[in-house]
Coordinates of C-alpha atoms and ligand atoms in Angstrom, one line a residue:
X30 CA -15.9 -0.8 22.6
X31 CA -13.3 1.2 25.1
X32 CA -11.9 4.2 23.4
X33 CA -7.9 3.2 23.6
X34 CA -6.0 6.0 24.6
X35 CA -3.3 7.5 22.0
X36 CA -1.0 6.1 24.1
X37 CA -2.1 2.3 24.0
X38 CA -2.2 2.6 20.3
X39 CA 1.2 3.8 20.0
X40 CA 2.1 1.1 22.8
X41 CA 0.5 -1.1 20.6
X42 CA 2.4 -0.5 17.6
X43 CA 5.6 -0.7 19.8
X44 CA 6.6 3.1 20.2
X45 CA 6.8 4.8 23.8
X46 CA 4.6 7.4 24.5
X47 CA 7.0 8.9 27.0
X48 CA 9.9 8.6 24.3
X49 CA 9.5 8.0 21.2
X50 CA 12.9 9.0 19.8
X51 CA 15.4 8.4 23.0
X52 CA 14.1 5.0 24.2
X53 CA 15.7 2.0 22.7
X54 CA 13.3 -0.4 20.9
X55 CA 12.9 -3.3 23.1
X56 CA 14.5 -6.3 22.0
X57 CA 11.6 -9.2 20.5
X58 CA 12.1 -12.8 19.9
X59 CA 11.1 -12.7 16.7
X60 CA 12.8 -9.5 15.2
X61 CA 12.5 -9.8 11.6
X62 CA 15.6 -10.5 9.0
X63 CA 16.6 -8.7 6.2
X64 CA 18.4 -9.2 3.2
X65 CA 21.7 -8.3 3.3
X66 CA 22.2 -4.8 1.7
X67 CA 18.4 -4.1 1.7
X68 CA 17.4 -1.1 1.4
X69 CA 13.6 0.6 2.1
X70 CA 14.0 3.3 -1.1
X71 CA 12.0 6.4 0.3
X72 CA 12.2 10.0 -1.7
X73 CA 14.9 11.3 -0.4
X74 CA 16.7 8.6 1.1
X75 CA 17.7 5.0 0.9
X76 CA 17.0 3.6 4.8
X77 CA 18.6 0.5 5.9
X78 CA 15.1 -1.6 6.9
X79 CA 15.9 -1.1 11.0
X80 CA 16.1 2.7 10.7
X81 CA 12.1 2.3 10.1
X82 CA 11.6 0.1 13.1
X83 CA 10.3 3.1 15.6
X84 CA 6.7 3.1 14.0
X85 CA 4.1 1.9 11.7
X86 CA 4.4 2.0 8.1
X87 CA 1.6 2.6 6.0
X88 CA 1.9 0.4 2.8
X89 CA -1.1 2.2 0.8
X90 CA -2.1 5.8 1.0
X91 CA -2.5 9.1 -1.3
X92 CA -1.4 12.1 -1.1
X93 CA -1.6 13.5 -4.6
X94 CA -4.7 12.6 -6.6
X95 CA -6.5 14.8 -9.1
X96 CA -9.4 16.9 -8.3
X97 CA -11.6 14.8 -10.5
X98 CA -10.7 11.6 -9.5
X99 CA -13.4 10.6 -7.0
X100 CA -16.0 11.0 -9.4
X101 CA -14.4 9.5 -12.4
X102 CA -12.9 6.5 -9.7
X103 CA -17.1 5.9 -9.3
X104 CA -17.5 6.5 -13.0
X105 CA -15.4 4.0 -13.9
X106 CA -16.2 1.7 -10.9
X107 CA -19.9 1.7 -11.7
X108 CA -19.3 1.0 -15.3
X109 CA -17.5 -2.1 -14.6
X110 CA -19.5 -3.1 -12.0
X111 CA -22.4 -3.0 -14.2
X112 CA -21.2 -4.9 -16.9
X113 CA -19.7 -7.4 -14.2
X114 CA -24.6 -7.7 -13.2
X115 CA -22.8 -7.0 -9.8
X116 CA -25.3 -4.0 -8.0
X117 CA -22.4 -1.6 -6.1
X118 CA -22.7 -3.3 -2.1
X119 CA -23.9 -0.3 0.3
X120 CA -20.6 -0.7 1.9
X121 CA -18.6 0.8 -0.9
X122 CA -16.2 -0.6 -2.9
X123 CA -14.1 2.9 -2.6
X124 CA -11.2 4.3 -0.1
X125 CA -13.6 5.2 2.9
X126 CA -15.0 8.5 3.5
X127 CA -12.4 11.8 4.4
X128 CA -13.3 13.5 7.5
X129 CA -14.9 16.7 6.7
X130 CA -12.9 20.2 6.1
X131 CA -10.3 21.3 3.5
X132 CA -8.8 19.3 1.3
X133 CA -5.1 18.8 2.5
X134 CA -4.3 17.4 -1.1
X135 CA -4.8 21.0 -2.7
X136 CA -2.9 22.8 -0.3
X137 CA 0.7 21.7 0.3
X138 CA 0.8 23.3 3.9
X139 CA -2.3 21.9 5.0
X140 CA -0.1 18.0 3.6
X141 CA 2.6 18.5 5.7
X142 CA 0.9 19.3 8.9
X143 CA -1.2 15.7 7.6
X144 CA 2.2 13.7 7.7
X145 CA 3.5 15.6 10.8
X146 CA 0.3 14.6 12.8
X147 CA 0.5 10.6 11.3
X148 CA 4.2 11.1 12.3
X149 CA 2.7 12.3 15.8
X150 CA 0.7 8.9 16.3
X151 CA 3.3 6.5 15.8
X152 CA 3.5 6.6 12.0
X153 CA 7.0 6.4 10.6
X154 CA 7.0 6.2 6.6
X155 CA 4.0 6.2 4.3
X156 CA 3.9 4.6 0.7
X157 CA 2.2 7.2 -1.9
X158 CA -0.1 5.0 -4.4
X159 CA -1.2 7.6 -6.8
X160 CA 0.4 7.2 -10.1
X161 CA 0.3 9.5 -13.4
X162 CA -2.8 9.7 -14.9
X163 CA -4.5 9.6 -12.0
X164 CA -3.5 13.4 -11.6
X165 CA -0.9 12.7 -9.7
X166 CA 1.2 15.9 -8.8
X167 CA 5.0 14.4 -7.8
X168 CA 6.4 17.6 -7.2
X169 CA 3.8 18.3 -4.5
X170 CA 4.4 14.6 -3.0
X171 CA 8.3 16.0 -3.1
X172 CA 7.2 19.1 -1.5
X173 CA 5.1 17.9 1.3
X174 CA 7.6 15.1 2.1
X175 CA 10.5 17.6 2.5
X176 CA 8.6 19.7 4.5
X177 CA 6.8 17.0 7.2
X178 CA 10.5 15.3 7.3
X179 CA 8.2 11.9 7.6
X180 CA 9.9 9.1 5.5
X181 CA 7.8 8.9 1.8
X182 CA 7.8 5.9 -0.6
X183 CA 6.7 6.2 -4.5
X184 CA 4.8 4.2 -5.7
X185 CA 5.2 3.9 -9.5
X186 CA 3.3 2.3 -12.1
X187 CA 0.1 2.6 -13.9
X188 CA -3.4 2.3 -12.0
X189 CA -6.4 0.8 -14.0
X190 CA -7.3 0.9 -17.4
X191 CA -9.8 4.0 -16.7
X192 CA -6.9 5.8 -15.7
X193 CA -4.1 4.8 -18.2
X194 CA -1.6 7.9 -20.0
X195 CA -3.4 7.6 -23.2
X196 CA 0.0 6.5 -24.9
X197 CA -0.1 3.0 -22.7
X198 CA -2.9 1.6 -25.0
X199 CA -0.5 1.6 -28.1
X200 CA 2.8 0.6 -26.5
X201 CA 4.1 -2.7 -26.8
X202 CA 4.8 -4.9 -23.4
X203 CA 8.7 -3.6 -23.2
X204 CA 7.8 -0.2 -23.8
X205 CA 5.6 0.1 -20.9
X206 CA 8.4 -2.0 -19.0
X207 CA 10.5 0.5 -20.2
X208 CA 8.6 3.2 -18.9
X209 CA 7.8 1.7 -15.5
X210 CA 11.5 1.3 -15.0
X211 CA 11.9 5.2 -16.3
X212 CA 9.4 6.3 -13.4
X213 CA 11.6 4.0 -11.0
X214 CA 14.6 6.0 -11.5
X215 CA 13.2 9.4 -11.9
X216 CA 11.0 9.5 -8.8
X217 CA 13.2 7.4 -7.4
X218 CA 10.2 5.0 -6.7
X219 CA 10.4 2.6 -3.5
X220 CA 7.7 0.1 -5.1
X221 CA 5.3 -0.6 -7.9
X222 CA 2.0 0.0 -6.9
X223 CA -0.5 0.4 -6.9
X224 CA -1.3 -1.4 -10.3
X225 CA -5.0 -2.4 -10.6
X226 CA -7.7 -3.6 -12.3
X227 CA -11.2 -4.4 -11.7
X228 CA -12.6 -7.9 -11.5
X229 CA -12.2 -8.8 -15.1
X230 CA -8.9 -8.3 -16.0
X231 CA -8.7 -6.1 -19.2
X232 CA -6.4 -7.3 -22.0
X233 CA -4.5 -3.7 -21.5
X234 CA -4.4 -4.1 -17.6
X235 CA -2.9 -7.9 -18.2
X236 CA -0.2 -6.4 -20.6
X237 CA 0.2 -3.8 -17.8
X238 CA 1.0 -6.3 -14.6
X239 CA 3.4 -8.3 -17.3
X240 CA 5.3 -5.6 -18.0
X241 CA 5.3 -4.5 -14.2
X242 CA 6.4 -7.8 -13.6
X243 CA 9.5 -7.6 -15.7
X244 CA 10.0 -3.8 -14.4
X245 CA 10.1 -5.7 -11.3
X246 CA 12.8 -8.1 -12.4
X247 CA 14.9 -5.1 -13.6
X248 CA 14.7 -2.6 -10.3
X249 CA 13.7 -5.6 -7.7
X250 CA 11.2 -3.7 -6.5
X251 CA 8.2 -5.1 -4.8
X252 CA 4.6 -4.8 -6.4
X253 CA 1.7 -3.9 -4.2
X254 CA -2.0 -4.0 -6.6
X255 CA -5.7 -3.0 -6.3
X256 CA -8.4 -5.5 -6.8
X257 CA -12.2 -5.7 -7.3
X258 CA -14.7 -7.3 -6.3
X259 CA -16.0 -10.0 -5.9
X260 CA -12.6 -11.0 -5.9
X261 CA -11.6 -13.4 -8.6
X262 CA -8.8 -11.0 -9.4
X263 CA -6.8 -11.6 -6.1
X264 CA -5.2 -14.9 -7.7
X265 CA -5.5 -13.9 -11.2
X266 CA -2.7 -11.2 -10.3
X267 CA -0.9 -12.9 -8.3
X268 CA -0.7 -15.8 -11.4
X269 CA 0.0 -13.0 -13.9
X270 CA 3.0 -11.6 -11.7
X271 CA 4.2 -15.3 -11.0
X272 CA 4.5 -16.3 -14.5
X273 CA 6.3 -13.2 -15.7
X274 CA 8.8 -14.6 -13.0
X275 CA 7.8 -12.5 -10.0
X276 CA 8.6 -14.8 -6.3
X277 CA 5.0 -14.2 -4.4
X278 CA 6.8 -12.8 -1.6
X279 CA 7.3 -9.7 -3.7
X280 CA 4.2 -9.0 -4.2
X281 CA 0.9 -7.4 -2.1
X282 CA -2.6 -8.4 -3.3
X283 CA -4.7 -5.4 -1.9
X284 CA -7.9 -4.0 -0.8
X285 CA -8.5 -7.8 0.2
X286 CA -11.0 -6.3 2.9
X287 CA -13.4 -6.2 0.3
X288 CA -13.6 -9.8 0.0
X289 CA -15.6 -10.6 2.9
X290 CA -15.5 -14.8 3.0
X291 CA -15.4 -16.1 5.9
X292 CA -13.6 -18.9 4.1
X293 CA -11.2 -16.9 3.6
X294 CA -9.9 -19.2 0.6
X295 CA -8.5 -16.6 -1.5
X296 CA -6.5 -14.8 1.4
X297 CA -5.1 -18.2 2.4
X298 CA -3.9 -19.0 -1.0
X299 CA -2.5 -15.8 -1.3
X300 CA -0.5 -16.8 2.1
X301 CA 0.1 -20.2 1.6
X302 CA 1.9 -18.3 -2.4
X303 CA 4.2 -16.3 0.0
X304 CA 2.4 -13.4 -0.7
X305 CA 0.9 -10.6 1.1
X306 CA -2.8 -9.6 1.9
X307 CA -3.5 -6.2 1.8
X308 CA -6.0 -4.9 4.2
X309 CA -5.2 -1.3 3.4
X310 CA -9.0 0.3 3.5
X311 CA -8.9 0.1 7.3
X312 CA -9.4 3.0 10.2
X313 CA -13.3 4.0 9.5
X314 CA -16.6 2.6 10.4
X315 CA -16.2 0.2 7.7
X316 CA -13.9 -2.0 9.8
X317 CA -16.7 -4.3 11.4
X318 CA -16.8 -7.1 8.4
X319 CA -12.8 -6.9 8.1
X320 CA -11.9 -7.4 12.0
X321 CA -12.8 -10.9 12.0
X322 CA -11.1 -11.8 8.8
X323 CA -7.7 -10.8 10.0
X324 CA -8.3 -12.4 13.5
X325 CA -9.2 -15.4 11.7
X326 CA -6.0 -15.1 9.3
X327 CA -3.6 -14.5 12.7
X328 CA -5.2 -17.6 14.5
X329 CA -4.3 -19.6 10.7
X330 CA -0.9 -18.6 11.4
X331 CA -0.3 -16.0 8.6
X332 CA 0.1 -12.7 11.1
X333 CA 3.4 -12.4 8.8
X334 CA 1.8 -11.9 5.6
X335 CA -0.8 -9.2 6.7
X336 CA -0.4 -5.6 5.8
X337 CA -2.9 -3.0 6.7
X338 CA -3.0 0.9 5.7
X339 CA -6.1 3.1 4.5
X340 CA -6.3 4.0 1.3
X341 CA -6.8 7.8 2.6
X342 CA -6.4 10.4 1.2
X343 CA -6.0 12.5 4.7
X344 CA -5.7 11.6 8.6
X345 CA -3.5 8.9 7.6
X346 CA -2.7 7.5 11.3
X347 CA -6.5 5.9 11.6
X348 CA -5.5 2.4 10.5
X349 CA -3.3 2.9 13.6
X350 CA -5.2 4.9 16.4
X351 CA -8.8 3.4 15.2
X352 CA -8.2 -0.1 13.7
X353 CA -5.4 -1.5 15.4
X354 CA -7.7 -1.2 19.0
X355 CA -10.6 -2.7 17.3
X356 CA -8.0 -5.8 16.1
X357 CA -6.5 -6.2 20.0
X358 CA -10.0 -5.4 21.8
X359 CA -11.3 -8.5 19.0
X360 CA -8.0 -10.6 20.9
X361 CA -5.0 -10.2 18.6
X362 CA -1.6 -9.5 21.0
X363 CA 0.4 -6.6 21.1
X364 CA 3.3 -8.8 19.9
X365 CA 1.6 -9.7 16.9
X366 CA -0.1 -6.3 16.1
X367 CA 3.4 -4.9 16.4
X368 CA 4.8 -7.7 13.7
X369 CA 1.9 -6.7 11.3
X370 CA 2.0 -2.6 11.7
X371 CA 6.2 -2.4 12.0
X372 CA 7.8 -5.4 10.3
X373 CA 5.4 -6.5 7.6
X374 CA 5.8 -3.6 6.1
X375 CA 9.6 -3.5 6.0
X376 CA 10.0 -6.7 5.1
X377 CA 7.4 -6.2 2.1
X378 CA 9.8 -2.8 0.7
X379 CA 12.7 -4.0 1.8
X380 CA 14.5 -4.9 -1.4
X381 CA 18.2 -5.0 -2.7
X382 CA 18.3 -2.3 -5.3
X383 CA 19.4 -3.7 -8.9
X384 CA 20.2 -0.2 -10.3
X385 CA 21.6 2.9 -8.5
X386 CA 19.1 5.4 -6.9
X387 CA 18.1 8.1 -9.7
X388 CA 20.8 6.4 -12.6
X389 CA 19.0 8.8 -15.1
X390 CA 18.2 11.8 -13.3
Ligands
LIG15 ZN1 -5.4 3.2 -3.4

């Protein structure tokens, strides 16, 4: 495939090479519509939804994770696996592979000049999925963010079940609402996510995803999850959100580029709910199986209700500079790419806030 140029990518995703910040965006038939008083809840700063609009937003990444988490993530992953008689696919059921050299998530500097560089190819606001437990450092998030100036959303929540405070197994369904809604002020958190499980959904991780359900009914925020595979637990989710009273539009089923089907019943369900499909492993040499299943989604007619990030833990623009090509060189439009990279996303966080930003800070 032709190498795109950095500046067909940002093309792609809508921005001007030439000027990113001076140029007007073009006006689009189709611009998207918020909510009236919608906000897109970031660190820092509450953005109305069209301050985003200049670039890509990134709906799944990491920036804080604990030094032990990759091997007790394949710990944990093999375990269930196991006792799911599934053998672990050669393709990985993890975030792909980090290019080689220093770890940018032990070393706030090195962070910052990661955001400023996704910032530099067309990225403009990046969710942070790493929750507590997961050795999740928030005041190094904070740090980072303040000193990159890119736009950061917090996630909040709990992960998996492997991951869990230990207190979570002995609260009761309101006290973990509780103190999801707790998290949501004190980050101040733009979104739930991401809140997993493997295949088999745990008792724990079903209590978990009720009570982030009703966290969601308190805050409005919108809920973006982690599945396994083979991928029974898309729906499941999605059901468990829905009956604690959750509208499907509020919600993002992810790491749906795992469930290769070229059926594609489960993402179309998910899409025919109102819900999202997150294809948020994307930008590696993994992309080959996932290319045709959001080509084949677009040509279905649900281009709105596809969200794409990484997963990554570092060089956070690659579901932008290296899969983004690989979808328009495979026939998807610039109009549409630029729908599912720039407004997806904001319409997905957009949300009108039910409490004040930081009430119990
Ligand atoms: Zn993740």
């Amino acid at each position: 495939m032709a190498m795109l140029t950095r500046r067909d990518a940002l093309q792609m995703v809508g921005v001007s090479a030439v000027a990113m910040a001076v140029a007007p965006m073009p006006t689009r038939a189709q611009a998207p519509v918020f909510p009236e008083r919608a906000v897109i809840r970031t660190l820092f700063k509450d953005y109305a939804p069209e301050e985003l609009a200049g670039g890509a937003t990134l709906f799944h990444e990491h920036l804080s994770l604990g030094e032990d988490f990759g091997a007790r993530f394949r710990a944990a992953s093999q375990a269930v696996l196991a006792a799911q008689g599934i053998t672990v696919p050669a393709t990985g059921t993890a975030p792909p592979p980090a290019p080689p050299g220093p770890d940018p998530m032990r070393n706030v500097e090195l962070m910052a000049q990661e955001l400023r560089d996704a910032q530099h190819d067309g990225v403009a606001c990046i969710v942070d999925a790493s929750l507590e437990g997961a050795g999740m450092d928030l005041k190094f998030i904070r740090d980072a963010a303040r000193m990159s100036g890119l736009p950061i959303i917090k996630g909040a929540g709990f992960y998996t079940q492997p991951f869990y405070p230990k207190a979570v197994a002995t609260m009761s369904e309101s006290q973990i609402t509780e103190a999801l809604i707790r998290q949501a002020d004190e980050y101040p958190a733009g979104a739930f996510g991401e809140i997993g499980s493997w295949d088999d959904i745990t008792a724990l991780e079903r209590r978990v995803f009720r009570a982030v359900g009703k966290a969601h009914l308190a805050t409005n925020l919108p809920v973006f999850t982690h599945t396994g595979i083979p991928g029974k637990s898309a729906l499941e989710q999605l059901d468990i959100l829905e009956d604690a009273g959750v509208d499907p539009r509020r919600v993002a089923i992810g790491h749906l580029g795992n469930l290769v089907d070229s059926t594609l019943y489960v993402h179309k369900a998910i899409c025919r709910r109102g819900a999202y499909v997150g294809f948020d492993r994307q930008g590696s040499a993994r992309d080959a199986p996932v290319v045709p299943l959001v080509i084949a989604l677009i040509e279905a007619g649900f281009a709105d209700h596809i969200l794409i990030s990484g997963d990554a833990f570092r060089a956070y623009a690659r579901p932008i500079t290296v899969f983004v090509p690989k979808l328009k060189a495979a026939g998807a439009d610039d109009a549409t790419l630029h729908r599912i990279t720039v407004d997806n996303p904001r319409r997905f966080l957009a949300f009108v806030p039910k409490r004040p930003r930081g009430s119990s800070a």
